[in-house]
Structure formats: C-alpha cells, structure tokens
Amino acid sequence: EPEVTQTPSHQVTQMGQEVILRCVPISNHLYFYWYRQILGQKVEFLVSFYNNEISEKSEIFDDQFSVERPDGSNFTLKIRSTKLEDSAMYFCASKDESSYNEQFFGPGTRLTVL
Amino acid sequence: DQQVKQNSPSLSVQEGRISILNCDYTNSMFDYFLWYKKYPAEGPTFLISISSIKDKNEDGRFTVFLNKSAKHLSLHIVPSQPGDSAVYFCAGGSGSARQLTFGSGTQLTVLP
C-alpha cells in the first residue's frame, strides 16, 4: 500500500541552525501539507501546497519557514534559524484529487533543538 | 483556539465491548470531519470520515455519528479489540484540500 515517507526520523540541531525536513508524498497525490505536534499538545497545521505554490499557511508558518517541491517526488520543509520552541514532531501529509478530504500522514520527524 | 475539543483524555474498555469516543466543535464552517488513530512514534492513520450533510457513516467496526445541532460527533468501535488501543483524534475541515483542525486526542485502552 502506498505511503508517505519522511526523513530523517529524528533530527537534533543547535539553536540558530537551519534544518530541512524531507517528505516523499504518495506518488499520485497533488496536495501536500506540513503539520507539527509539540509534545503534549495538539497536531497543528503549518502549511498546504498545491500546484507549486502555498495555498494556505497558519500563523506559525512565519518567515523562518519555507517549503519546496524541488523535484517530482520530494516535498521539503526548511526552518532557517531554529528556536528551542521549534522542537516538535513534524508530520507531512498528502491528498489526491479524487478524495474529498482524507489526508494521509507520514510517520513524522522528531526535531530536537538544543 | 479550541475549535475542536475532545474532553476525555483517556478511555478504558473491555475487549468485545463498545468504545465510544466523543468530539465537540465550535466552528460552524466545518463541512466534514475525520477520525484518525495514532500509535506512538507513528503518524496519524486515517480511519473514517463524515460529511456535514450526513448524520452517520459506517465502515466495518467503525461508525461515526454527527449531530450538527449539538456540534457533536462520536466514533463507535464495536467490538473493541486490544489492537485498537491508540490515541484517537477527531479533526474538522472546510472545503476540499484545506487544512485540518485537530482535537487534543483520546487515549483508548482496550483491555483483554
């Protein structure tokens, strides 16, 4: 069964460093998303991406964040200068055009900022 | 911002019995709702969804009920199995392909 994959599974970085989290969405999906879950809190929406552009973003997704689809398979989230409060699980999700609403999630990347 | 609320952080049920997980919402613009299951160290797994124009959707052991007037939905699992033990999230959305707003989750434990 096709699935969303994410790498790395765990990323440790120093505050102020740049990180890139990578996702490979399901191959025929056209809508891509990033969510995050801070420990003990809700899963929160960050950004959605369709047709090579951002379609929605939340207040969390400020100038320190960017997304890119550099090729036909990868979808990346970059955090330019990480802060301690960026420590969280980051989930990538994707959706196809035929399904109205189901988003399929990857296993997540645990980001730890020291 | 508490657009989607799951007021019970945990629920324990005996194997074979019914599990009922509840969710309340405040955003009248939601036009569909989804339930996801999540195991530790994994991403949320889609279980079942319901459109706001329906009041029930069933898929095998899982049934979701929607009461729009009360802004309440529930997930019924019958019969419950030990493998169902996980955190269950409800989520609301409005418009196709748009963001999902999640509740805080309910930890379901099915006891053998």
XYZ file of C-alpha atoms in Angstrom:
226
model
C 0.000 0.000 0.000
C 1.426 3.420 -0.943
C 2.527 5.531 1.997
C 4.032 8.893 2.832
C 7.643 8.638 3.952
C 9.700 11.145 5.919
C 13.401 11.529 6.634
C 15.117 11.741 8.969
C 13.091 10.111 11.721
C 14.940 12.194 14.312
C 16.929 15.398 13.833
C 18.919 17.077 16.575
C 20.202 20.581 15.920
C 21.621 23.575 17.706
C 19.525 26.683 18.153
C 20.048 29.060 15.229
C 20.915 26.318 12.752
C 18.987 25.604 9.591
C 17.193 22.291 9.183
C 15.492 20.677 6.220
C 12.872 18.028 6.800
C 12.098 15.809 3.861
C 8.961 14.060 2.740
C 8.044 11.832 -0.169
C 4.262 12.060 -0.611
C 2.189 9.302 -2.192
C 3.053 9.361 -5.876
C -0.257 10.373 -7.480
C -1.159 12.898 -4.793
C -1.273 16.587 -5.651
C -1.913 18.303 -2.323
C 0.807 18.418 0.304
C 0.810 19.563 3.910
C 3.012 20.041 6.926
C 1.697 19.774 10.469
C 3.518 19.739 13.768
C 2.805 18.413 17.236
C 4.642 19.851 20.205
C 4.921 17.292 22.983
C 1.652 17.057 24.889
C -0.170 19.412 22.535
C -2.464 19.171 19.533
C -1.475 18.452 15.972
C -1.304 21.922 14.379
C -1.472 22.881 10.721
C 1.518 24.709 9.289
C 1.126 24.971 5.516
C -0.505 23.446 2.462
C 0.943 23.324 -1.038
C -0.681 22.750 -4.402
C 0.353 23.377 -7.991
C 3.803 24.503 -6.889
C 2.617 27.186 -4.546
C 1.465 27.659 -0.987
C -2.325 27.556 -0.776
C -2.747 28.136 2.954
C -0.491 28.817 5.898
C -1.003 29.291 9.597
C 0.341 31.963 11.912
C 3.038 29.538 12.988
C 4.436 29.474 9.452
C 6.401 32.719 9.609
C 9.376 33.945 7.586
C 11.645 31.358 9.207
C 9.750 28.577 7.443
C 9.680 27.694 3.767
C 8.513 24.767 1.676
C 9.686 23.484 -1.621
C 8.981 20.720 -4.079
C 12.426 20.502 -5.657
C 11.593 17.582 -7.957
C 8.681 15.345 -8.834
C 8.787 13.340 -5.638
C 10.153 15.295 -2.670
C 8.440 17.911 -0.528
C 10.621 19.734 1.995
C 10.150 21.976 4.994
C 13.026 24.297 5.837
C 13.438 26.151 9.095
C 16.100 28.814 8.591
C 17.126 29.590 12.142
C 15.731 27.114 14.606
C 14.485 28.126 18.039
C 14.019 25.977 21.122
C 10.246 26.181 20.662
C 10.525 24.576 17.218
C 11.173 21.260 18.953
C 8.246 19.054 17.923
C 7.139 16.159 15.744
C 6.688 17.341 12.181
C 4.239 15.424 10.027
C 3.953 15.585 6.281
C 0.622 14.662 4.671
C -0.689 14.332 1.156
C -4.032 14.028 -0.591
C -5.166 13.100 -4.066
C -7.690 14.942 -6.182
C -10.326 12.232 -6.172
C -10.608 12.012 -2.413
C -12.569 14.901 -0.941
C -10.909 15.187 2.357
C -8.690 12.314 3.526
C -5.143 13.390 4.142
C -2.567 10.634 4.539
C 0.187 11.254 7.052
C 3.817 10.201 7.192
C 5.461 8.783 10.319
C 6.890 12.132 11.325
C 10.296 13.650 12.035
C 11.145 14.387 15.633
C 13.045 17.691 15.694
C 15.001 18.481 18.842
C 16.529 21.948 19.110
C 19.213 22.319 21.771
C -8.295 28.366 19.972
C -10.487 25.356 20.811
C -12.385 24.799 17.588
C -12.288 21.025 18.098
C -12.434 19.573 21.584
C -12.001 16.074 22.899
C -12.818 16.361 26.565
C -11.840 12.852 27.590
C -8.070 12.395 27.547
C -8.432 8.662 28.154
C -10.911 5.803 27.939
C -10.603 2.157 29.002
C -12.897 -0.528 27.599
C -13.041 -4.305 27.879
C -12.318 -6.324 24.760
C -15.508 -7.119 22.858
C -17.390 -4.134 24.259
C -18.253 -0.890 22.522
C -15.845 2.059 22.626
C -17.404 5.497 22.243
C -15.106 8.429 21.638
C -16.569 11.910 21.669
C -15.688 15.170 20.000
C -17.236 18.642 20.101
C -16.630 21.511 17.745
C -17.422 25.205 17.619
C -16.650 26.120 14.002
C -19.903 26.048 12.011
C -17.902 26.289 8.789
C -16.604 22.730 9.068
C -18.209 20.672 6.336
C -16.521 17.382 7.049
C -14.955 15.561 9.940
C -12.391 12.807 10.144
C -11.136 10.407 12.767
C -7.509 9.393 12.901
C -5.779 6.765 15.003
C -2.223 7.254 16.182
C 0.246 4.809 17.668
C 3.387 6.072 19.458
C 6.206 7.037 17.086
C 3.894 6.841 14.056
C 1.890 9.372 12.102
C -1.900 9.646 12.324
C -3.701 6.944 10.314
C -6.985 7.849 8.661
C -9.937 5.806 9.953
C -13.240 7.223 8.792
C -14.810 10.496 7.737
C -18.253 12.042 7.569
C -19.674 14.881 5.563
C -21.682 17.501 7.398
C -24.718 16.636 5.262
C -24.840 13.160 6.788
C -25.519 12.023 10.316
C -23.911 8.594 10.151
C -21.159 6.805 8.307
C -20.189 3.210 8.870
C -17.112 1.225 7.882
C -16.799 -2.241 9.367
C -16.400 -1.989 13.113
C -16.233 1.818 12.993
C -19.240 4.128 12.900
C -19.170 7.900 13.144
C -22.253 9.825 14.204
C -22.690 13.544 13.646
C -25.166 15.751 15.490
C -24.917 19.131 13.794
C -27.353 20.902 16.067
C -25.270 19.919 19.078
C -21.980 20.355 17.200
C -21.002 16.913 18.413
C -19.617 13.803 16.800
C -18.741 10.409 18.130
C -16.817 7.382 16.976
C -18.157 3.964 17.912
C -15.935 0.902 17.726
C -17.758 -2.413 18.004
C -16.445 -4.845 19.040
C -13.344 -3.291 20.555
C -10.099 -5.214 20.153
C -6.772 -4.862 22.015
C -5.161 -3.703 18.745
C -7.492 -0.695 18.806
C -5.518 0.715 21.745
C -4.143 4.005 20.454
C -4.739 7.754 20.578
C -7.779 8.803 18.545
C -8.006 12.283 17.082
C -11.019 13.924 15.550
C -10.453 16.673 13.016
C -12.639 19.137 11.158
C -12.163 20.720 7.771
C -13.929 23.132 5.442
C -13.524 22.991 1.692
C -11.678 20.333 -0.209
C -7.932 20.083 0.336
C -7.887 22.648 3.087
C -6.230 22.392 6.468
C -7.497 20.076 9.162
C -8.098 21.310 12.711
C -7.429 18.592 15.253
C -8.711 17.861 18.715
C -6.313 17.004 21.516
C -6.901 13.266 21.275
C -8.281 10.481 23.461
C -6.101 7.574 24.551
C -8.158 4.407 24.136
C -7.050 1.317 26.023
C -8.821 -1.942 25.234
C -8.271 -4.434 28.000
C -8.091 -8.149 27.125
